[in-house]
Amino acid sequence: QKEVEQDPGPLSVPEGAIVSLNCTYSNSAFQYFMWYRQYSRKGPELLMYTYSSGNKEDGRFTAQVDKSSKYISLFIRDSQPSDSATYLCAMGNAGGTSYGKLTFGQGTILTVHP
Amino acid sequence: NAGVTQTPKFRVLKTGQSMTLLCAQDMNHEYMYWYRQDPGMGLRLIHYSVGEGTTAKGEVPDGYNVSRLKKQNFLLGLESAAPSQTSVYFCASSYTTGYTEAFFGQGTRLTVV
């Protein structure tokens, strides 16, 4: 079983829809949680970052972390065609030799059609 | 400020050939990483470095070697390429403390035939 599980999709939604992307994980040592966005043939770029449990909002994007359930989510409101990309969840902890290393989910391919 | 730059962007190798992928960062980051990305597998860590002169194995290190002779450069070597190493390779770098966002390069598409 992978440490981080993410539904690969693909997910196709109409413009303006609310999108929900999710990851589950098994390593209780994970302390920080990130969402990366990757456009086709590009490197991933950081979209959202949260530390420990809770919510974080940035414009149309909201990241949620529920450490008790080992579950994280990314919500995109009023989705736009420019949001079409692969979304990768990533997690890490700050302890010992694991410091700085990220464990990624498989990525969810999202298409927002006009 | 170029960020993280990977060279080359594309390469086709024959089985058994060797090559080196170069990663350069201009952000004075201590940590650098090499990942491979395959369909349905996400990003998997090959090797990483926590500082100049140090390297360590990641999740999938077999068949690869790395070197970090200078702080700004991290080299990934394939001594005898195999078709299973066909993948997209990403280099990344990050700060050492606190918030550890990883900054990625544009990737190297490698095909081994």
Short mmCIF file of C-alpha atoms in Angstrom, two decimals:
data_model
loop_
_atom_site.label_atom_id
_atom_site.label_comp_id
_atom_site.label_asym_id
_atom_site.label_seq_id
_atom_site.Cartn_x
_atom_site.Cartn_y
_atom_site.Cartn_z
CA GLN A 1 0.00 0.00 0.00
CA LYS A 2 1.30 3.44 -0.94
CA GLU A 3 1.94 5.95 1.83
CA VAL A 4 -0.17 8.50 -0.03
CA GLU A 5 -3.18 7.59 -2.14
CA GLN A 6 -4.77 9.94 -4.65
CA ASP A 7 -7.50 9.21 -7.15
CA PRO A 8 -5.87 9.73 -10.56
CA GLY A 9 -9.15 10.63 -12.25
CA PRO A 10 -9.37 11.94 -14.88
CA LEU A 11 -11.88 14.48 -13.64
CA SER A 12 -13.82 16.58 -16.14
CA VAL A 13 -16.07 19.45 -14.98
CA PRO A 14 -17.85 22.39 -16.59
CA GLU A 15 -16.56 25.91 -16.09
CA GLY A 16 -17.84 27.41 -12.84
CA ALA A 17 -18.13 24.08 -11.01
CA ILE A 18 -16.73 23.40 -7.56
CA VAL A 19 -13.94 20.85 -7.72
CA SER A 20 -12.93 18.60 -4.84
CA LEU A 21 -9.59 16.79 -4.91
CA ASN A 22 -8.59 14.39 -2.15
CA CYS A 23 -5.71 12.38 -0.75
CA THR A 24 -5.44 9.87 2.05
CA TYR A 25 -2.24 8.90 3.80
CA SER A 26 -1.00 6.31 6.26
CA ASN A 27 2.07 7.95 7.87
CA SER A 28 0.97 9.73 11.05
CA ALA A 29 4.34 11.54 11.20
CA PHE A 30 3.41 13.80 8.29
CA GLN A 31 3.13 17.37 9.56
CA TYR A 32 2.98 19.57 6.51
CA PHE A 33 0.78 19.17 3.51
CA MET A 34 1.02 20.72 0.10
CA TRP A 35 -0.82 20.84 -3.19
CA TYR A 36 1.17 21.23 -6.37
CA ARG A 37 -0.23 22.09 -9.78
CA GLN A 38 1.44 20.74 -12.89
CA TYR A 39 0.60 21.95 -16.36
CA SER A 40 1.30 19.66 -19.30
CA ARG A 41 5.03 19.21 -19.97
CA LYS A 42 5.97 21.53 -17.09
CA GLY A 43 7.39 21.04 -13.61
CA PRO A 44 5.10 21.07 -10.57
CA GLU A 45 4.57 24.42 -8.83
CA LEU A 46 3.35 24.96 -5.30
CA LEU A 47 -0.31 25.95 -5.05
CA MET A 48 -1.20 25.62 -1.37
CA TYR A 49 0.60 24.77 1.84
CA THR A 50 -0.82 23.90 5.25
CA TYR A 51 0.82 22.86 8.48
CA SER A 52 -0.99 20.33 10.70
CA SER A 53 -4.79 20.21 10.77
CA GLY A 54 -7.13 22.98 9.67
CA ASN A 55 -8.22 25.01 6.67
CA LYS A 56 -6.42 27.52 4.52
CA GLU A 57 -7.99 29.71 1.89
CA ASP A 58 -6.32 31.54 -0.98
CA GLY A 59 -8.65 33.13 -3.48
CA ARG A 60 -10.66 30.39 -5.18
CA PHE A 61 -8.63 27.64 -3.51
CA THR A 62 -9.21 26.08 -0.08
CA ALA A 63 -7.02 23.39 1.43
CA GLN A 64 -8.27 21.22 4.30
CA VAL A 65 -6.34 18.85 6.50
CA ASP A 66 -7.91 16.33 8.87
CA LYS A 67 -5.05 14.57 10.63
CA SER A 68 -7.37 12.42 12.73
CA SER A 69 -8.74 10.85 9.54
CA LYS A 70 -5.45 11.13 7.62
CA TYR A 71 -7.29 12.92 4.84
CA ILE A 72 -6.57 16.12 2.94
CA SER A 73 -8.62 18.00 0.37
CA LEU A 74 -8.29 20.82 -2.11
CA PHE A 75 -11.39 22.70 -3.20
CA ILE A 76 -11.49 24.91 -6.27
CA ARG A 77 -14.43 27.30 -6.50
CA ASP A 78 -15.66 28.82 -9.76
CA SER A 79 -13.32 26.59 -11.74
CA GLN A 80 -11.82 28.01 -14.93
CA PRO A 81 -10.40 26.36 -18.06
CA SER A 82 -7.00 27.68 -16.92
CA ASP A 83 -7.31 25.37 -13.89
CA SER A 84 -6.97 22.37 -16.20
CA ALA A 85 -3.84 20.60 -14.99
CA THR A 86 -2.63 17.69 -12.90
CA TYR A 87 -2.93 18.30 -9.14
CA LEU A 88 -0.49 16.52 -6.88
CA CYS A 89 -0.78 16.27 -3.12
CA ALA A 90 2.50 16.09 -1.22
CA MET A 91 3.37 15.54 2.42
CA GLY A 92 6.39 15.63 4.63
CA ASN A 93 7.66 15.80 8.16
CA ALA A 94 10.42 17.78 9.79
CA GLY A 95 12.01 15.02 11.79
CA GLY A 96 15.52 13.63 11.46
CA THR A 97 16.66 12.40 8.07
CA SER A 98 13.19 12.83 6.62
CA TYR A 99 13.51 16.58 6.83
CA GLY A 100 12.67 18.28 3.58
CA LYS A 101 11.64 15.14 1.69
CA LEU A 102 8.18 15.04 0.22
CA THR A 103 6.00 12.03 -0.52
CA PHE A 104 3.67 12.63 -3.45
CA GLY A 105 0.32 11.23 -4.44
CA GLN A 106 -0.18 9.89 -7.96
CA GLY A 107 -1.77 13.13 -9.16
CA THR A 108 -5.33 13.87 -10.38
CA ILE A 109 -5.82 15.04 -13.96
CA LEU A 110 -8.42 17.82 -14.04
CA THR A 111 -10.06 19.25 -17.15
CA VAL A 112 -12.38 22.26 -16.92
CA HIS A 113 -14.32 22.70 -20.14
CA PRO A 114 -15.96 25.95 -21.20
CA ASN B 1 16.78 34.60 -11.35
CA ALA B 2 16.39 31.34 -13.25
CA GLY B 3 15.33 29.12 -10.28
CA VAL B 4 16.00 25.46 -11.08
CA THR B 5 17.41 24.62 -14.52
CA GLN B 6 17.71 21.11 -15.93
CA THR B 7 19.90 20.04 -18.84
CA PRO B 8 19.09 18.45 -21.27
CA LYS B 9 15.33 18.75 -21.78
CA PHE B 10 15.05 15.68 -24.03
CA ARG B 11 17.25 12.68 -24.67
CA VAL B 12 17.02 9.31 -26.37
CA LEU B 13 19.46 6.63 -25.24
CA LYS B 14 20.17 3.13 -26.39
CA THR B 15 20.12 0.34 -23.83
CA GLY B 16 23.46 0.16 -22.08
CA GLN B 17 24.52 3.74 -22.81
CA SER B 18 25.37 6.15 -20.05
CA MET B 19 24.47 9.77 -19.48
CA THR B 20 24.41 12.52 -16.88
CA LEU B 21 21.55 14.87 -16.14
CA LEU B 22 22.54 18.26 -14.75
CA CYS B 23 20.51 20.32 -12.31
CA ALA B 24 21.49 23.85 -11.34
CA GLN B 25 19.77 26.17 -8.83
CA ASP B 26 20.52 29.81 -8.12
CA MET B 27 18.51 30.19 -4.90
CA ASN B 28 21.28 29.11 -2.52
CA HIS B 29 19.20 26.13 -1.36
CA GLU B 30 20.83 23.47 0.77
CA TYR B 31 18.49 20.62 -0.18
CA MET B 32 18.27 19.19 -3.69
CA TYR B 33 16.32 16.21 -5.03
CA TRP B 34 15.93 14.04 -8.09
CA TYR B 35 12.48 12.58 -8.81
CA ARG B 36 11.12 10.48 -11.63
CA GLN B 37 7.53 10.75 -12.81
CA ASP B 38 5.77 7.85 -14.47
CA PRO B 39 2.09 7.53 -15.46
CA GLY B 40 -0.02 6.44 -12.51
CA MET B 41 2.96 6.52 -10.15
CA GLY B 42 3.25 10.18 -9.26
CA LEU B 43 6.66 11.57 -8.34
CA ARG B 44 9.09 9.14 -6.75
CA LEU B 45 12.28 10.23 -5.04
CA ILE B 46 15.47 8.76 -6.54
CA HIS B 47 18.24 10.46 -4.54
CA TYR B 48 18.57 13.63 -2.53
CA SER B 49 21.23 15.83 -0.96
CA VAL B 50 21.12 17.84 2.26
CA GLY B 51 24.20 19.89 1.42
CA GLU B 52 27.35 20.16 -0.66
CA GLY B 53 29.27 16.90 -0.66
CA THR B 54 26.38 14.81 0.74
CA THR B 55 23.97 12.45 -0.99
CA ALA B 56 21.41 9.90 0.18
CA LYS B 57 19.13 7.29 -1.36
CA GLY B 58 15.47 7.89 -1.88
CA GLU B 59 12.63 5.52 -2.72
CA VAL B 60 13.92 4.21 -6.09
CA PRO B 61 17.74 4.61 -6.20
CA ASP B 62 18.76 1.45 -8.11
CA GLY B 63 20.48 2.10 -11.43
CA TYR B 64 21.27 5.73 -10.61
CA ASN B 65 24.16 7.60 -9.02
CA VAL B 66 24.40 11.23 -7.94
CA SER B 67 27.00 13.79 -6.98
CA ARG B 68 26.85 17.20 -5.30
CA LEU B 69 30.33 18.66 -5.67
CA LYS B 70 29.04 22.24 -5.69
CA LYS B 71 26.13 23.59 -3.67
CA GLN B 72 24.31 24.86 -6.74
CA ASN B 73 24.62 21.69 -8.83
CA PHE B 74 23.19 18.18 -8.43
CA LEU B 75 24.07 15.56 -11.06
CA LEU B 76 22.13 12.38 -11.79
CA GLY B 77 23.98 9.62 -13.62
CA LEU B 78 22.78 6.54 -15.43
CA GLU B 79 25.72 4.18 -15.90
CA SER B 80 23.97 1.57 -18.07
CA ALA B 81 20.55 2.75 -19.21
CA ALA B 82 17.63 0.30 -19.30
CA PRO B 83 14.19 0.68 -20.91
CA SER B 84 12.68 0.73 -17.38
CA GLN B 85 14.42 4.07 -16.88
CA THR B 86 12.31 5.70 -19.57
CA SER B 87 10.64 8.47 -17.62
CA VAL B 88 10.41 12.19 -16.99
CA TYR B 89 13.04 13.30 -14.49
CA PHE B 90 12.56 16.33 -12.26
CA CYS B 91 15.09 18.08 -10.12
CA ALA B 92 13.95 20.17 -7.15
CA SER B 93 15.51 22.25 -4.40
CA SER B 94 14.31 23.61 -1.07
CA TYR B 95 15.30 25.57 2.03
CA THR B 96 16.58 23.71 5.08
CA THR B 97 14.36 24.97 7.84
CA GLY B 98 10.69 25.67 8.45
CA TYR B 99 8.60 26.02 5.36
CA THR B 100 10.03 23.58 2.87
CA GLU B 101 8.45 24.37 -0.47
CA ALA B 102 10.24 22.49 -3.21
CA PHE B 103 10.99 24.39 -6.40
CA PHE B 104 11.05 22.21 -9.49
CA GLY B 105 12.83 22.37 -12.79
CA GLN B 106 11.09 21.88 -16.12
CA GLY B 107 11.96 18.21 -16.40
CA THR B 108 14.03 15.97 -18.66
CA ARG B 109 12.19 13.52 -20.91
CA LEU B 110 14.36 10.43 -21.27
CA THR B 111 13.59 7.54 -23.58
CA VAL B 112 15.70 4.39 -23.49
CA VAL B 113 15.29 2.17 -26.55
#
